[in-house]
Amino acid sequence: MATIRLTVAQAVVRFLANQYSERDGHEQRLIPGCFGIFGHGNVAGVGQALLEAQVTGSADLPYYLARNEQGMVHASVGYATTRNRLQALACTASIGPGSANMLTGAALATTNRIPVLLLASDIFATRVGSPVLQELELPSGYDISVNDAFRPLSRFFDRVWRPEQLPAALLGAMRVLADPAETGAVTLALPQDVQAEAHDWPEELFARRVWHVARPVPERAALARAVAAIRSARRPLLVAGGGVIYSEATAELARFAEATGIPVADTQAGKGAIRWDHPQAVGGVGSTGSPVANALARDADLVIGVGTRYSDFTTASRTAFQHPDVRFVNLNVTALDAAKHAGVMLVADARAGLVALAEALSGHHVEDDYTRSHREHLDRWNHVVDEAYHLGHQPLPAQTEIIVALNEFLGERDVVVQAAGSMPGDLQRLWRARDPKQYHVEYGYSCMGYEIAGGLGAKLADPEREVYVLVGDGSYLMMAQEIVTAVAEGIKLTIILVQNHGFASIGSLSEQLGSQRFGTSYRYRNPKTGLLDGDILPVDLAENAASLGADVLKTRTVPEFRAALERAAASDQTTVVYVETDPLAPAPESEAWWDVPVSEVSALDSTQQARAVYEAAKRGQRPYL
Ligand SMILES: Cc1ncc(C[n+]2csc(CCOP(=O)(O)OP(=O)(O)O)c2C)c(N)n1
Ligand SMILES: [Mg+2]
């Protein structure tokens, strides 16, 4: 057996450079690059291996230096989301806090079912010098390190204590990354001494390897059950989730909707699965959805979930579907999701499943009355949205006007990126998506700080598209540092920084729940009230962005904002368009609920009143058994 002598880290790099994924006959690199931040634990292991690969040309694994480890995992998720999970990036971090900083990113990736390979550096396998700097020393076991915290967050976790374990660990990691049902964060914990240790590897380890990304087809009996349920439904509603987009099943979804007349609502991850102006599209469903989709959901006797995990936002905390006999048919590549709400399980790839359903339902069409009723409702809603588009709110614009101006400005293939705050709700209600990859809102984990980093990854994955990041001031303050990475790498982002001096989202939620906007604005502490309701702080986030190397355009009105978008589009530099908005401006309602428990006993009137409202809403919650 021919062997090659390399360190463990050199072997990892060479192996990763030779992995490919394939779906529908198209091949691409499975791991086309690596983000990283070096420290002890990876600087002389994986870091040396990446350097050697670049200098000698022995392996092709481009390296991107990030500014925060959480940010680099977000960027990788942005990348893999854009590539429909066919490609993922690796992330290398130093031991202790460097790797621990990736934990939030791991949770985000796994929650959203997006692949990312985390190369977490670990304490010495030999333990000769223990405890090393940044080692968590637990009296209960010396083989536990901070990296064990990745176990519940990873779809695959392995710690390579010895070089001999590496080949199996690498193959296991690739299998999970490329499996649409299992994918998420994959963590390989690499002890710092093992990374630098040499070993004789079989040459075959580095052969070009292609991982087939499967499109499982539905079982015939399951298909028959699903078809029977759909044929017998009078008021079916299809809920399109992110799985439709990842599976590239949007054309098949449109055909299915046209052939059957079944209306299609979308989720946050699924927006763009159907064009907003498709005759069967009824907008977002759930807590932040459109009243049209929510009215249809309320009366639906059958919900056909395709590629959705039915988060509480989608089901309005299990109040969205109120028909006494509502049933579910769930087409999903993941059995976990297909089984939800005691649904008829159709475990399959979204595209393969939709094709099979369309074929088996040939000639079937919902009654004309049903189609007519939702069309009228939709026309009324589109009128409401048009009005929200041009509110003319004074003196500061409403956030909805900014979103809408952006929506109107964006080209068909341009991308909007968001994650947390009040914007995902406004976006789900108002955004008119014209391309499956236009709406990039991370709302599985809804992580403040994803926006800029995720946008960086999205742009890296598809440089031909213009990427517009919408970020609130709170989220900007949590994680703006990847602007520096964008500037250094010459990756152009247009970042719209929406300043409203705190948490418009949680502020309004707090008020609604009787907590009086407590602790949700970024203001001076007021000596009179003892609360953070004093003057506005002397904080200039526009200057902050400029200090990170971005071009900055400050705007105060919608026309100024539009002009700034024009200038940003004409530039090839990362540009921050700064805009102040009124956090109290009105926005159209979803007419749907979200379950956030209110204190059962309280000395505050506001809380008692909110509790009464909460208890009434809670009675509408259904188990869907
Ligand atoms: C990392 C993280 N911490 C806390 C939260 C809870 N949270 C959701 S939205 C929000 C406020 C967001 O503020 P900002 O970005 O300014 O957006 P706005 O609400 O003003 O639109 C908070 C604290 C979260 N989603 N993510
Ligand atoms: Mg804010």
Short mmCIF file of N, CA and C and ligand atoms in Angstrom, two decimals, residues 399 422-423 471-475 498-505 520 522 583, ligand 2:
data_model
loop_
_atom_site.label_atom_id
_atom_site.label_comp_id
_atom_site.label_asym_id
_atom_site.label_seq_id
_atom_site.Cartn_x
_atom_site.Cartn_y
_atom_site.Cartn_z
N GLN A 399 -40.13 51.97 9.24
CA GLN A 399 -39.25 50.90 8.75
C GLN A 399 -39.84 50.21 7.52
N SER A 422 -37.26 43.47 14.52
CA SER A 422 -38.60 43.70 13.98
C SER A 422 -38.65 43.50 12.46
N MET A 423 -37.48 43.43 11.83
CA MET A 423 -37.50 43.34 10.37
C MET A 423 -37.98 42.01 9.80
N VAL A 471 -29.73 45.46 8.74
CA VAL A 471 -29.34 45.16 10.12
C VAL A 471 -29.84 46.26 11.06
N GLY A 472 -30.42 45.85 12.18
CA GLY A 472 -30.87 46.79 13.20
C GLY A 472 -29.69 47.27 14.02
N ASP A 473 -29.88 48.37 14.76
CA ASP A 473 -28.77 48.90 15.56
C ASP A 473 -28.34 47.92 16.65
N GLY A 474 -29.30 47.21 17.24
CA GLY A 474 -28.95 46.25 18.28
C GLY A 474 -28.10 45.13 17.72
N SER A 475 -28.49 44.60 16.58
CA SER A 475 -27.75 43.50 15.97
C SER A 475 -26.40 43.98 15.45
N VAL A 498 -30.33 50.12 10.16
CA VAL A 498 -31.58 50.75 10.57
C VAL A 498 -31.49 51.14 12.06
N GLN A 499 -31.33 52.43 12.29
CA GLN A 499 -31.14 52.93 13.65
C GLN A 499 -32.48 53.34 14.25
N ASN A 500 -32.86 52.66 15.34
CA ASN A 500 -34.06 53.10 16.06
C ASN A 500 -33.80 53.12 17.56
N HIS A 501 -32.52 53.15 17.92
CA HIS A 501 -32.09 53.31 19.32
C HIS A 501 -32.64 52.23 20.24
N GLY A 502 -32.48 51.02 19.82
CA GLY A 502 -32.84 49.90 20.69
C GLY A 502 -33.63 48.84 19.97
N PHE A 503 -34.41 48.13 20.74
CA PHE A 503 -35.11 46.95 20.23
C PHE A 503 -36.56 47.29 19.90
N ALA A 504 -36.83 47.68 18.66
CA ALA A 504 -38.23 47.95 18.29
C ALA A 504 -39.05 46.68 18.49
N SER A 505 -38.48 45.55 18.11
CA SER A 505 -39.19 44.27 18.18
C SER A 505 -39.55 43.91 19.61
N THR A 520 -35.59 47.94 26.83
CA THR A 520 -35.49 47.63 25.41
C THR A 520 -35.04 48.81 24.56
N TYR A 522 -31.96 51.81 23.86
CA TYR A 522 -30.57 52.14 24.16
C TYR A 522 -30.50 53.62 24.51
N PRO A 583 -39.37 53.86 15.57
CA PRO A 583 -39.72 52.50 16.02
C PRO A 583 -41.20 52.34 16.35
MG MG B 2 -33.15 48.62 16.75
#
